[in-house]
PDB file of C-alpha atoms and ligand atoms in Angstrom:
ATOM      1  CA  UNK F 273      41.068  26.744 -54.032  1.00 57.00           C
ATOM      2  CA  UNK F 274      39.084  28.602 -56.229  1.00 68.00           C
ATOM      3  CA  UNK F 275      38.988  28.258 -60.163  1.00 78.00           C
ATOM      4  CA  UNK F 276      41.250  31.428 -61.120  1.00 84.00           C
ATOM      5  CA  UNK F 277      40.406  34.829 -61.628  1.00 91.00           C
ATOM      6  CA  UNK F 278      39.574  35.430 -65.360  1.00 91.00           C
ATOM      7  CA  UNK F 279      40.788  38.710 -66.863  1.00 90.00           C
ATOM      8  CA  UNK F 280      38.193  40.162 -69.225  1.00 90.00           C
ATOM      9  CA  UNK F 281      40.165  43.694 -69.394  1.00 87.00           C
ATOM     10  CA  UNK F 282      43.372  45.274 -68.635  1.00 88.00           C
ATOM     11  CA  UNK F 283      44.791  44.131 -65.587  1.00 89.00           C
ATOM     12  CA  UNK F 284      44.686  47.612 -63.462  1.00 91.00           C
ATOM     13  CA  UNK F 285      45.886  48.969 -60.107  1.00 89.00           C
ATOM     14  CA  UNK F 286      43.497  46.932 -57.757  1.00 92.00           C
ATOM     15  CA  UNK F 287      40.388  49.177 -56.195  1.00 95.00           C
ATOM     16  CA  UNK F 288      38.178  47.183 -53.863  1.00 95.00           C
ATOM     17  CA  UNK F 289      34.322  47.784 -53.799  1.00 96.00           C
ATOM     18  CA  UNK F 290      34.149  51.043 -50.943  1.00 97.00           C
ATOM     19  CA  UNK F 291      37.031  52.844 -53.076  1.00 97.00           C
ATOM     20  CA  UNK F 292      35.190  52.380 -56.303  1.00 98.00           C
ATOM     21  CA  UNK F 293      31.446  53.171 -54.791  1.00 98.00           C
ATOM     22  CA  UNK F 294      33.094  56.701 -53.297  1.00 98.00           C
ATOM     23  CA  UNK F 295      34.771  57.737 -56.564  1.00 98.00           C
ATOM     24  CA  UNK F 296      31.680  56.881 -58.959  1.00 98.00           C
ATOM     25  CA  UNK F 297      28.948  58.930 -55.740  1.00 98.00           C
ATOM     26  CA  UNK F 298      31.731  61.398 -56.496  1.00 98.00           C
ATOM     27  CA  UNK F 299      31.539  61.928 -60.247  1.00 98.00           C
ATOM     28  CA  UNK F 300      27.399  61.461 -60.239  1.00 98.00           C
ATOM     29  CA  UNK F 301      27.534  64.163 -57.831  1.00 97.00           C
ATOM     30  CA  UNK F 302      29.600  66.120 -59.967  1.00 97.00           C
ATOM     31  CA  UNK F 303      28.094  65.550 -62.926  1.00 98.00           C
ATOM     32  CA  UNK F 304      24.487  66.354 -61.816  1.00 97.00           C
ATOM     33  CA  UNK F 305      23.934  62.785 -62.238  1.00 98.00           C
ATOM     34  CA  UNK F 306      20.989  61.698 -60.065  1.00 97.00           C
ATOM     35  CA  UNK F 307      17.865  60.494 -59.965  1.00 95.00           C
ATOM     36  CA  UNK F 308      15.818  63.745 -60.108  1.00 95.00           C
ATOM     37  CA  UNK F 309      17.211  63.866 -63.670  1.00 94.00           C
ATOM     38  CA  UNK F 310      17.525  60.723 -64.805  1.00 93.00           C
ATOM     39  CA  UNK F 311      15.722  61.514 -68.128  1.00 95.00           C
ATOM     40  CA  UNK F 312      17.504  64.582 -69.332  1.00 96.00           C
ATOM     41  CA  UNK F 313      21.500  63.610 -69.296  1.00 98.00           C
ATOM     42  CA  UNK F 314      22.909  65.289 -72.484  1.00 97.00           C
ATOM     43  CA  UNK F 315      24.054  68.359 -70.185  1.00 97.00           C
ATOM     44  CA  UNK F 316      25.491  66.014 -67.853  1.00 98.00           C
ATOM     45  CA  UNK F 317      27.410  64.205 -70.951  1.00 98.00           C
ATOM     46  CA  UNK F 318      28.247  67.491 -72.123  1.00 97.00           C
ATOM     47  CA  UNK F 319      30.565  68.557 -69.398  1.00 97.00           C
ATOM     48  CA  UNK F 320      32.998  65.302 -69.745  1.00 98.00           C
ATOM     49  CA  UNK F 321      34.658  67.912 -72.045  1.00 97.00           C
ATOM     50  CA  UNK F 322      35.636  70.051 -68.918  1.00 96.00           C
ATOM     51  CA  UNK F 323      37.381  67.550 -67.783  1.00 95.00           C
ATOM     52  CA  UNK F 324      39.135  66.769 -71.312  1.00 96.00           C
ATOM     53  CA  UNK F 325      37.184  64.184 -71.857  1.00 97.00           C
ATOM     54  CA  UNK F 326      36.225  63.973 -75.581  1.00 98.00           C
ATOM     55  CA  UNK F 327      32.995  62.676 -76.331  1.00 98.00           C
ATOM     56  CA  UNK F 328      32.804  61.262 -79.926  1.00 97.00           C
ATOM     57  CA  UNK F 329      29.485  60.128 -81.171  1.00 98.00           C
ATOM     58  CA  UNK F 330      29.295  58.012 -84.050  1.00 97.00           C
ATOM     59  CA  UNK F 331      26.546  57.547 -86.618  1.00 97.00           C
ATOM     60  CA  UNK F 332      25.735  53.892 -86.092  1.00 97.00           C
ATOM     61  CA  UNK F 333      26.371  52.687 -89.687  1.00 96.00           C
ATOM     62  CA  UNK F 334      29.874  53.920 -89.349  1.00 96.00           C
ATOM     63  CA  UNK F 335      30.025  52.307 -85.562  1.00 96.00           C
ATOM     64  CA  UNK F 336      32.542  49.498 -85.885  1.00 92.00           C
ATOM     65  CA  UNK F 337      34.405  49.085 -82.373  1.00 90.00           C
ATOM     66  CA  UNK F 338      33.245  45.233 -81.465  1.00 89.00           C
ATOM     67  CA  UNK F 339      31.615  46.403 -78.286  1.00 91.00           C
ATOM     68  CA  UNK F 340      28.961  49.659 -77.250  1.00 93.00           C
ATOM     69  CA  UNK F 341      31.343  51.517 -76.289  1.00 96.00           C
ATOM     70  CA  UNK F 342      34.623  52.729 -76.046  1.00 95.00           C
ATOM     71  CA  UNK F 343      37.625  54.157 -74.153  1.00 95.00           C
ATOM     72  CA  UNK F 344      40.616  55.483 -75.549  1.00 94.00           C
ATOM     73  CA  UNK F 345      42.886  56.343 -72.516  1.00 92.00           C
ATOM     74  CA  UNK F 346      45.728  57.871 -75.184  1.00 92.00           C
ATOM     75  CA  UNK F 347      42.885  60.495 -76.102  1.00 95.00           C
ATOM     76  CA  UNK F 348      41.253  60.701 -73.293  1.00 95.00           C
ATOM     77  CA  UNK F 349      38.376  59.687 -75.691  1.00 97.00           C
ATOM     78  CA  UNK F 350      34.489  57.660 -75.076  1.00 97.00           C
ATOM     79  CA  UNK F 351      33.084  56.725 -78.031  1.00 98.00           C
ATOM     80  CA  UNK F 352      29.684  55.714 -78.376  1.00 98.00           C
ATOM     81  CA  UNK F 353      27.151  54.625 -81.154  1.00 98.00           C
ATOM     82  CA  UNK F 354      24.066  57.677 -81.640  1.00 98.00           C
ATOM     83  CA  UNK F 355      21.338  55.303 -80.755  1.00 97.00           C
ATOM     84  CA  UNK F 356      23.676  54.394 -77.584  1.00 97.00           C
ATOM     85  CA  UNK F 357      24.157  58.455 -76.575  1.00 98.00           C
ATOM     86  CA  UNK F 358      20.117  59.571 -77.803  1.00 98.00           C
ATOM     87  CA  UNK F 359      18.748  56.811 -75.256  1.00 98.00           C
ATOM     88  CA  UNK F 360      21.438  56.928 -72.257  1.00 98.00           C
ATOM     89  CA  UNK F 361      20.264  60.739 -72.391  1.00 98.00           C
ATOM     90  CA  UNK F 362      16.788  59.846 -72.045  1.00 97.00           C
ATOM     91  CA  UNK F 363      17.497  57.874 -68.652  1.00 97.00           C
ATOM     92  CA  UNK F 364      17.176  54.148 -71.107  1.00 97.00           C
ATOM     93  CA  UNK F 365      19.158  51.810 -68.426  1.00 96.00           C
ATOM     94  CA  UNK F 366      21.569  49.370 -70.951  1.00 96.00           C
ATOM     95  CA  UNK F 367      22.598  52.290 -72.940  1.00 97.00           C
ATOM     96  CA  UNK F 368      23.066  54.558 -69.595  1.00 97.00           C
ATOM     97  CA  UNK F 369      25.036  51.259 -68.474  1.00 97.00           C
ATOM     98  CA  UNK F 370      27.248  51.870 -71.405  1.00 97.00           C
ATOM     99  CA  UNK F 371      27.786  55.593 -70.732  1.00 98.00           C
ATOM    100  CA  UNK F 372      28.917  55.158 -66.906  1.00 98.00           C
ATOM    101  CA  UNK F 373      30.975  51.809 -67.879  1.00 97.00           C
ATOM    102  CA  UNK F 374      33.124  54.273 -70.256  1.00 97.00           C
ATOM    103  CA  UNK F 375      33.330  57.037 -67.897  1.00 98.00           C
ATOM    104  CA  UNK F 376      34.279  54.205 -65.230  1.00 98.00           C
ATOM    105  CA  UNK F 377      37.418  53.840 -67.308  1.00 96.00           C
ATOM    106  CA  UNK F 378      38.134  57.614 -67.745  1.00 96.00           C
ATOM    107  CA  UNK F 379      37.797  58.420 -63.807  1.00 97.00           C
ATOM    108  CA  UNK F 380      38.965  55.138 -62.334  1.00 96.00           C
ATOM    109  CA  UNK F 381      42.518  56.220 -64.272  1.00 91.00           C
ATOM    110  CA  UNK F 382      42.408  53.039 -66.378  1.00 92.00           C
ATOM    111  CA  UNK F 383      45.637  53.435 -68.458  1.00 81.00           C
ATOM    112  CA  UNK F 384      46.912  51.957 -71.536  1.00 66.00           C
ATOM    113  CA  UNK F 385      50.112  50.275 -69.585  1.00 64.00           C
ATOM    114  CA  UNK F 386      50.210  46.453 -68.640  1.00 63.00           C
ATOM    115  CA  UNK F 387      50.940  46.097 -64.793  1.00 65.00           C
ATOM    116  CA  UNK F 388      53.183  42.897 -64.474  1.00 72.00           C
ATOM    117  CA  UNK F 389      52.676  40.903 -61.648  1.00 76.00           C
ATOM    118  CA  UNK F 390      53.910  37.355 -60.997  1.00 80.00           C
ATOM    119  CA  UNK F 391      50.530  36.579 -58.515  1.00 86.00           C
ATOM    120  CA  UNK F 392      47.035  35.440 -60.165  1.00 87.00           C
ATOM    121  CA  UNK F 393      45.303  38.414 -61.291  1.00 87.00           C
ATOM    122  CA  UNK F 394      41.911  38.892 -58.889  1.00 91.00           C
ATOM    123  CA  UNK F 395      38.658  40.574 -59.621  1.00 93.00           C
ATOM    124  CA  UNK F 396      39.903  43.832 -58.026  1.00 94.00           C
ATOM    125  CA  UNK F 397      42.645  43.800 -60.607  1.00 92.00           C
ATOM    126  CA  UNK F 398      40.178  44.067 -63.838  1.00 93.00           C
ATOM    127  CA  UNK F 399      39.620  47.330 -65.494  1.00 93.00           C
ATOM    128  CA  UNK F 400      36.437  45.762 -67.003  1.00 94.00           C
ATOM    129  CA  UNK F 401      34.892  44.336 -63.018  1.00 95.00           C
ATOM    130  CA  UNK F 402      36.216  47.966 -61.938  1.00 96.00           C
ATOM    131  CA  UNK F 403      34.105  49.688 -64.661  1.00 97.00           C
ATOM    132  CA  UNK F 404      31.294  47.927 -64.541  1.00 96.00           C
ATOM    133  CA  UNK F 405      31.035  48.205 -60.345  1.00 96.00           C
ATOM    134  CA  UNK F 406      30.920  51.971 -61.132  1.00 98.00           C
ATOM    135  CA  UNK F 407      28.400  51.643 -63.539  1.00 97.00           C
ATOM    136  CA  UNK F 408      26.347  49.628 -60.811  1.00 96.00           C
ATOM    137  CA  UNK F 409      26.741  52.144 -58.099  1.00 97.00           C
ATOM    138  CA  UNK F 410      25.848  55.343 -60.065  1.00 97.00           C
ATOM    139  CA  UNK F 411      22.599  53.490 -61.721  1.00 97.00           C
ATOM    140  CA  UNK F 412      21.543  52.356 -58.251  1.00 95.00           C
ATOM    141  CA  UNK F 413      22.044  56.121 -57.219  1.00 96.00           C
ATOM    142  CA  UNK F 414      19.716  57.061 -59.706  1.00 96.00           C
ATOM    143  CA  UNK F 415      17.210  54.415 -58.210  1.00 95.00           C
ATOM    144  CA  UNK F 416      17.758  51.841 -61.068  1.00 95.00           C
ATOM    145  CA  UNK F 417      17.405  48.154 -60.072  1.00 91.00           C
ATOM    146  CA  UNK F 418      20.198  46.264 -60.962  1.00 88.00           C
ATOM    147  CA  UNK F 419      20.374  42.434 -59.769  1.00 73.00           C
ATOM    148  CA  UNK F 420      19.153  41.506 -63.004  1.00 55.00           C
ATOM    149  CA  UNK F 421      21.648  42.910 -65.151  1.00 56.00           C
ATOM    150  CA  UNK F 422      24.775  40.991 -67.096  1.00 55.00           C
ATOM    151  CA  UNK F 423      27.205  43.517 -67.907  1.00 54.00           C
ATOM    152  CA  UNK F 424      29.066  41.950 -71.090  1.00 51.00           C
ATOM    153  CA  UNK F 425      31.767  44.628 -72.073  1.00 48.00           C
ATOM    154  CA  UNK F 426      35.242  43.603 -73.327  1.00 43.00           C
ATOM    155  CA  UNK F 427      36.402  46.840 -73.867  1.00 42.00           C
TER     156      UNK F 427
HETATM  157 ZN1   ZN Z 698      35.251  48.604 -70.366  1.00 92.20          ZN
END
């Protein structure tokens, strides 16, 4: 028996790696996020509004979330500090991983509802694992290596 999986975030409908990859590549294509324009992504992120997603960029000194990015499914709002947003637009890998992680919550349809189950949670049901996988797939599609990355997002 292996150790039970420790959820890092909300328990959501399970998605396997293949399904996440499929969704992530669809989103990358829809947003024109690719290797060629990875250093100028502001136009891509501005398209979020077309999907009814509000992108809220905070002044760094006004940022008071515990994590580097935040998604509120009730208001469909992605919030990031300005430094993360600016660096992500320029293709800085860590900042980009934050933006893509939050977009993962959006497009993998993570809701605020609790998923009740009496069985032990699996990695595939962890909203944070799913969002990290989503970000990793797009980063690799863009030509970044992600082997050494350790995601440490709690929300
Ligand atoms: Zn998250």
